[in-house]
Each structure stands twice: as structure tokens, then as C-alpha cells.
Short mmCIF file of C-alpha atoms and ligand atoms in Angstrom, two decimals:
data_model
loop_
_atom_site.label_atom_id
_atom_site.label_comp_id
_atom_site.label_asym_id
_atom_site.label_seq_id
_atom_site.Cartn_x
_atom_site.Cartn_y
_atom_site.Cartn_z
CA MET A 1 102.73 131.40 42.19
CA ASP A 2 103.15 128.06 44.01
CA ASP A 3 106.65 126.68 44.38
CA PRO A 4 107.40 123.43 42.51
CA LEU A 5 107.19 121.08 45.50
CA TRP A 6 103.91 122.64 46.65
CA GLN A 7 102.47 122.04 43.17
CA GLN A 8 103.75 118.48 43.27
CA ILE A 9 102.02 117.85 46.60
CA LYS A 10 98.74 119.16 45.20
CA GLN A 11 98.96 117.10 42.03
CA LYS A 12 100.46 113.85 43.27
CA GLY A 13 99.38 113.71 46.92
CA ARG A 14 102.92 112.74 47.84
CA LEU A 15 106.12 114.34 48.98
CA ASP A 16 109.06 111.93 48.81
CA HIS A 17 107.73 108.81 50.57
CA PHE A 18 105.13 110.71 52.65
CA PRO A 19 101.47 110.38 51.56
CA VAL A 20 100.06 113.92 51.72
CA HIS A 21 96.41 114.99 51.83
CA TRP A 22 96.35 118.60 50.59
CA LEU A 23 93.24 120.70 51.24
CA GLU A 24 92.24 124.22 50.33
CA SER A 25 90.55 124.54 53.71
CA THR A 26 89.72 122.34 56.68
CA GLU A 27 88.58 122.80 60.25
CA SER A 28 91.87 121.59 61.76
CA THR A 29 94.55 119.42 60.16
CA ASN A 30 94.99 117.71 63.57
CA HIS A 31 91.34 116.72 63.54
CA LEU A 32 91.49 115.28 60.03
CA ALA A 33 94.78 113.48 60.74
CA MET A 34 93.15 111.93 63.82
CA GLU A 35 90.23 110.68 61.69
CA LEU A 36 92.60 109.29 59.03
CA GLY A 37 94.77 107.68 61.70
CA LYS A 38 91.77 106.01 63.32
CA ALA A 39 90.67 104.77 59.88
CA GLY A 40 94.04 103.05 59.42
CA ALA A 41 96.24 105.61 57.65
CA GLU A 42 99.89 104.61 57.74
CA SER A 43 102.41 106.27 60.02
CA GLY A 44 103.93 109.24 58.20
CA THR A 45 100.66 110.29 56.53
CA VAL A 46 100.48 114.08 56.35
CA VAL A 47 97.51 116.47 56.17
CA VAL A 48 98.25 119.99 54.95
CA ALA A 49 95.85 122.88 54.40
CA GLU A 50 96.06 126.35 52.88
CA THR A 51 93.87 127.57 55.73
CA GLN A 52 92.06 126.21 58.81
CA THR A 53 88.69 127.41 60.00
CA ARG A 54 89.25 126.23 63.60
CA GLY A 55 93.00 125.73 63.95
CA ARG A 56 93.69 124.46 67.48
CA GLY A 57 96.45 125.43 69.87
CA ARG A 58 97.50 124.26 73.33
CA LEU A 59 95.29 124.85 76.36
CA GLY A 60 92.15 125.37 74.28
CA LYS A 61 93.63 128.32 72.36
CA SER A 62 93.06 128.84 68.66
CA TRP A 63 95.69 129.05 65.90
CA GLN A 64 95.20 131.79 63.32
CA SER A 65 95.75 130.35 59.86
CA PRO A 66 95.75 133.12 57.22
CA LYS A 67 95.23 131.61 53.79
CA GLY A 68 98.15 130.76 51.57
CA SER A 69 101.00 132.24 53.59
CA GLY A 70 101.67 129.74 56.36
CA LEU A 71 102.32 126.03 56.74
CA TYR A 72 99.57 124.25 58.66
CA PHE A 73 100.01 120.52 58.75
CA SER A 74 99.72 117.39 60.86
CA MET A 75 101.43 114.03 60.73
CA VAL A 76 99.89 110.71 61.74
CA THR A 77 102.40 108.69 63.76
CA HIS A 78 102.30 105.28 65.38
CA SER A 79 104.29 105.61 68.57
CA THR A 80 105.53 103.01 71.01
CA LEU A 81 106.24 105.66 73.64
CA ALA A 82 104.08 105.64 76.76
CA PRO A 83 101.28 108.24 76.94
CA ASN A 84 103.21 110.10 79.66
CA GLU A 85 106.13 110.53 77.25
CA LEU A 86 104.17 112.79 74.91
CA ALA A 87 106.23 115.78 76.09
CA ARG A 88 109.28 114.13 74.55
CA ILE A 89 107.59 114.08 71.14
CA THR A 90 106.74 117.78 71.45
CA LEU A 91 110.36 118.68 72.28
CA ALA A 92 111.77 116.47 69.51
CA THR A 93 109.35 118.08 67.03
CA GLY A 94 110.37 121.61 68.05
CA LEU A 95 114.02 120.79 67.55
CA ALA A 96 113.33 119.15 64.17
CA VAL A 97 111.49 122.27 62.94
CA CYS A 98 114.33 124.54 64.12
CA MET A 99 116.89 122.43 62.27
CA ALA A 100 114.83 122.40 59.06
CA ILE A 101 114.49 126.18 59.15
CA GLU A 102 118.20 126.58 59.71
CA GLN A 103 118.89 124.37 56.68
CA GLN A 104 116.70 126.57 54.49
CA GLY A 105 118.04 129.99 55.43
CA SER A 106 120.05 132.06 57.87
CA LEU A 107 117.69 132.13 60.86
CA ARG A 108 118.38 130.46 64.21
CA PRO A 109 115.10 129.84 66.02
CA MET A 110 114.90 129.46 69.80
CA ILE A 111 112.37 127.46 71.82
CA LYS A 112 110.15 128.28 74.80
CA TRP A 113 109.00 125.16 76.64
CA PRO A 114 107.17 123.21 75.52
CA ASN A 115 106.09 124.16 72.04
CA ASP A 116 106.75 127.78 71.09
CA LEU A 117 109.40 128.48 68.45
CA LEU A 118 110.65 132.04 68.62
CA LEU A 119 112.62 134.59 66.65
CA GLU A 120 113.73 137.58 68.71
CA ASN A 121 111.30 136.49 71.43
CA ARG A 122 108.28 136.50 69.13
CA LYS A 123 106.45 133.31 68.25
CA PHE A 124 106.35 132.12 64.66
CA CYS A 125 105.55 128.42 65.16
CA GLY A 126 103.41 126.35 67.50
CA ILE A 127 103.21 122.58 67.95
CA LEU A 128 100.25 120.55 69.16
CA CYS A 129 100.88 116.84 69.79
CA GLU A 130 97.84 114.79 70.68
CA ASN A 131 97.64 111.17 71.80
CA PHE A 132 94.52 109.41 70.58
CA GLY A 133 95.12 106.13 72.38
CA PRO A 134 96.06 102.57 71.55
CA LEU A 135 96.10 101.14 68.06
CA GLY A 136 95.07 97.53 67.34
CA GLN A 137 98.59 96.39 66.46
CA GLY A 138 100.24 97.90 69.57
CA GLY A 139 101.58 101.39 70.14
CA SER A 140 99.36 104.43 70.05
CA LEU A 141 98.09 106.95 67.57
CA VAL A 142 99.80 110.30 67.99
CA VAL A 143 99.05 113.30 65.80
CA ILE A 144 101.78 115.93 65.53
CA GLY A 145 100.38 119.29 64.41
CA ILE A 146 102.65 122.13 63.34
CA GLY A 147 101.74 125.70 62.42
CA ILE A 148 104.47 127.92 60.96
CA ASN A 149 104.04 131.55 59.98
CA VAL A 150 106.17 131.40 56.84
CA ASN A 151 105.33 134.22 54.42
CA THR A 152 102.84 135.92 56.72
CA PRO A 153 103.03 139.73 56.48
CA ARG A 154 102.88 141.70 59.74
CA GLU A 155 99.45 143.11 58.88
CA ALA A 156 97.91 139.63 58.64
CA PHE A 157 98.13 139.17 62.44
CA SER A 158 95.15 140.26 64.50
CA ALA A 159 95.65 143.24 66.84
CA ASP A 160 96.12 141.04 69.94
CA LEU A 161 98.98 139.18 68.26
CA THR A 162 100.99 141.97 66.63
CA GLU A 163 103.31 142.35 69.66
CA LYS A 164 103.75 138.59 70.17
CA ALA A 165 103.71 136.96 66.74
CA THR A 166 106.12 137.01 63.85
CA SER A 167 106.93 135.12 60.66
CA LEU A 168 109.98 133.85 58.79
CA LEU A 169 109.33 136.49 56.11
CA ILE A 170 109.55 139.32 58.63
CA HIS A 171 112.92 138.12 59.96
CA GLN A 172 114.49 136.90 56.77
CA GLY A 173 113.31 139.76 54.59
CA ARG A 174 112.36 137.41 51.77
CA SER A 175 109.68 134.83 51.19
CA MET A 176 110.39 131.12 51.48
CA GLN A 177 109.15 128.18 49.43
CA ARG A 178 106.61 126.36 51.58
CA GLY A 179 107.02 123.07 49.70
CA ALA A 180 110.77 122.96 50.30
CA LEU A 181 110.32 123.89 53.94
CA LEU A 182 107.65 121.23 54.45
CA GLN A 183 109.94 118.63 52.90
CA ALA A 184 112.84 119.64 55.17
CA VAL A 185 110.61 119.55 58.27
CA LEU A 186 109.15 116.12 57.42
CA LEU A 187 112.60 114.62 56.89
CA GLN A 188 113.97 116.10 60.12
CA LEU A 189 110.85 115.01 61.99
CA GLU A 190 111.10 111.46 60.71
CA ARG A 191 114.73 111.33 61.84
CA ALA A 192 113.91 112.75 65.27
CA LEU A 193 111.02 110.32 65.80
CA SER A 194 113.09 107.29 64.94
CA GLN A 195 115.83 108.54 67.30
CA LEU A 196 113.18 108.96 70.00
CA GLU A 197 111.66 105.53 69.46
CA GLY A 198 115.18 104.08 69.65
CA GLY A 199 115.69 105.54 73.14
CA GLY A 200 117.72 108.57 72.01
CA PHE A 201 115.90 111.32 73.91
CA ALA A 202 118.99 112.34 75.90
CA SER A 203 120.80 113.54 72.80
CA ILE A 204 117.69 115.39 71.55
CA LEU A 205 117.32 117.06 74.94
CA LYS A 206 120.95 118.21 74.92
CA GLN A 207 120.47 119.98 71.58
CA TRP A 208 117.06 121.31 72.65
CA CYS A 209 118.60 122.94 75.75
CA GLN A 210 120.97 124.95 73.53
CA ARG A 211 117.90 126.75 72.20
CA ASP A 212 115.95 127.03 75.46
CA VAL A 213 115.09 130.71 76.06
CA THR A 214 114.20 130.26 79.75
CA LEU A 215 117.09 128.01 80.88
CA GLY A 216 118.89 129.58 83.85
CA LYS A 217 116.55 132.57 83.86
CA THR A 218 113.89 133.72 86.27
CA THR A 219 110.68 132.42 84.83
CA THR A 220 107.03 132.81 85.71
CA TRP A 221 104.73 129.85 85.34
CA LEU A 222 101.00 130.47 85.15
CA ARG A 223 99.44 127.19 86.22
CA THR A 224 96.20 125.95 84.70
CA ASP A 225 94.55 126.36 88.15
CA GLY A 226 95.38 130.10 88.05
CA ARG A 227 98.27 129.96 90.58
CA VAL A 228 101.57 131.58 89.66
CA VAL A 229 105.02 130.14 90.41
CA THR A 230 108.17 132.22 89.92
CA GLY A 231 111.64 130.71 90.00
CA LEU A 232 114.75 129.69 88.14
CA SER A 233 114.17 127.52 85.08
CA LEU A 234 116.32 124.38 85.31
CA GLY A 235 115.27 123.11 81.86
CA PRO A 236 113.31 119.95 81.06
CA ASP A 237 113.90 116.66 82.92
CA HIS A 238 114.32 113.18 81.37
CA ASP A 239 110.61 113.04 80.53
CA GLY A 240 110.62 116.48 78.92
CA LEU A 241 108.79 118.14 81.84
CA LEU A 242 110.13 121.56 82.83
CA GLN A 243 111.66 122.06 86.28
CA ILE A 244 111.42 125.41 88.06
CA ARG A 245 113.16 126.06 91.41
CA ASP A 246 111.41 128.70 93.50
CA ARG A 247 113.01 131.04 96.10
CA LYS A 248 112.47 128.49 98.88
CA GLY A 249 114.39 125.86 96.92
CA GLN A 250 111.33 123.81 96.06
CA VAL A 251 111.49 122.30 92.57
CA HIS A 252 108.20 122.38 90.65
CA GLU A 253 107.54 120.06 87.74
CA VAL A 254 105.66 121.91 85.02
CA LEU A 255 103.14 119.66 83.28
CA SER A 256 101.08 122.30 81.56
CA GLY A 257 100.27 126.01 81.64
CA ASP A 258 101.96 129.12 80.27
CA LEU A 259 105.50 130.35 80.82
CA SER A 260 106.95 133.80 80.57
CA LEU A 261 110.33 135.33 81.30
CA LYS A 262 110.24 137.69 84.31
CA THR A 263 111.11 141.17 83.14
C1 BTN B 301 100.17 126.25 70.04
O1 BTN B 301 101.07 127.05 69.86
O2 BTN B 301 99.40 126.35 71.00
C2 BTN B 301 100.03 125.09 69.09
C3 BTN B 301 99.56 125.54 67.75
C4 BTN B 301 99.48 124.39 66.76
C5 BTN B 301 98.87 124.82 65.44
C6 BTN B 301 98.92 123.74 64.41
S1 BTN B 301 98.43 124.34 62.82
C7 BTN B 301 98.34 122.72 62.21
C8 BTN B 301 97.76 121.86 63.31
N1 BTN B 301 96.31 121.87 63.26
C9 BTN B 301 95.76 122.44 64.32
O3 BTN B 301 94.54 122.59 64.52
N2 BTN B 301 96.73 122.85 65.16
C10 BTN B 301 98.05 122.52 64.67
#
């Protein structure tokens, strides 16, 4: 049985002031949001799907989207931030999702730079922010994609993910209303984006660091060129890029790639 807000989204195509395109299935909500954004959809337009056939993750990975149990959605935003400030949007989004989840229940999610939200070191949410370039009226089109394993049972994860993935259901022991959670995330996200556009990244970063799982810990960074850097995580800098200090004292700026805690 759908929760009341989910039904409302399906019937009215709106959630509060956010226009919402609800789909039974789509290739990727990020892809559709990009198309709508390029066709002139207003900032704040949301695409949400019950399942995705080719859900996209960072670094060319895929995002498993089992039908009906998760939240898979993307928001069209018009951003005045520079293209090299995209990392800030990813961090602000992660914090907004954490705060929305906290409002809805008793869980306190943590974050692994840049976009993994974790419960007991297992990932339940991923974020994919994509910049699709300048818009006619100034600013650029940014699509913020969020995948949350909400009511996903353990057995729905494929064998390669069972050790790494989790869901809110597994940790909270009860299912959550996806409509209410979506509403809370959209409102928090809207607040965070306006804070960001107003030059308030420092305060977002401060709160983000309180949830940073690698801060002050020995961390391994697998670079996209295959090289590995191990060192102390110093947290993100003013642009949202992670700093790692290796044994020789050299500070590396992490632009992309995968992080893990050294065990
Ligand atoms: C990651 O962890 O690598 C990012 C995963 C992002 C998944 C979401 S699901 C909704 C939106 N549509 C996509 O194709 N990807 C994002």
C-alpha cells in the first residue's frame, strides 16, 4: 500500500511546490532530469521512479534500483556556482539527506567523501551530481541524483553488495513512508542549495565534517589512474575536495576515485 504523499505525487504530479514527474520505470532519473532541464524545466523540478533500468553511479558504476522499495530521484537545479564547485553541491546534498533521515526516525547517518551515506559503515545512499553546462539565462544546469535504499530487504541486494550495502529498513527495524521521506529530503535540499548559492558553504562544511567517517583516520585512496595513496584524511577543503597527507608529509587533493579506511 502506497503512503499518502506517494499517492499524491502520482496523482497530482506535485509535492508541496515541487513539480514531480513520477514514473513506474525509467532508464535513469538523472538522464530524464537532464532532458527536462535542457528543455526548460524550472529549477526544483523532480523526477522520481519506482525502478531504473540503468541507474547510474559515480565513476561509471551502476546503481541497483529494486522496484518499489527505494527512493530513486533527481532534481533539476539552476546553479550560479562555477563548474569546479560541483563538489560543494555533492557535500551539501549528502548533509541534507542525513538531516532529513534524522528528522524522520532515530538513525544518524555518516558520510564517506564525497557521496556515500553510511549506517554502521555500510552504504544505503549514493549521490550523483552532474553539470550539464550553461543555461541561456546565466548559471548552469545541474542535476542532483539521489538513490536511497529505504525499505529494501537484505535479500534484494545482489551477492556482490550484501557485505557493503544496507537500507533504512534493516537498521530501523521498520519500514518508512517514501513520500514523507522524499518531502523531507526536498525541503532540506532546497534549504542547503540556497545557503550554498548565498556563499554559506563554510557552515555546511562544518556540519558535514561532524559526520565524516574518514576524518583523522588513515585512509586509502584508489586513484582513477590505478595508483594508491595512503595517508591521514584531513577532511575536505574550501572547495569540497578531500585532502590526504601521506607519510612524507605531502598533501594530496582528491578530485575523484574511491576511498577506503585502512584496516
Ligand atoms: C553513487 O553512489 O555512485 C551514486 C549513485 C546515485 C544513484 C542515483 S538513483 C537516482 C539517480 N539516477 C541515477 O541514474 N543515479 C542517481
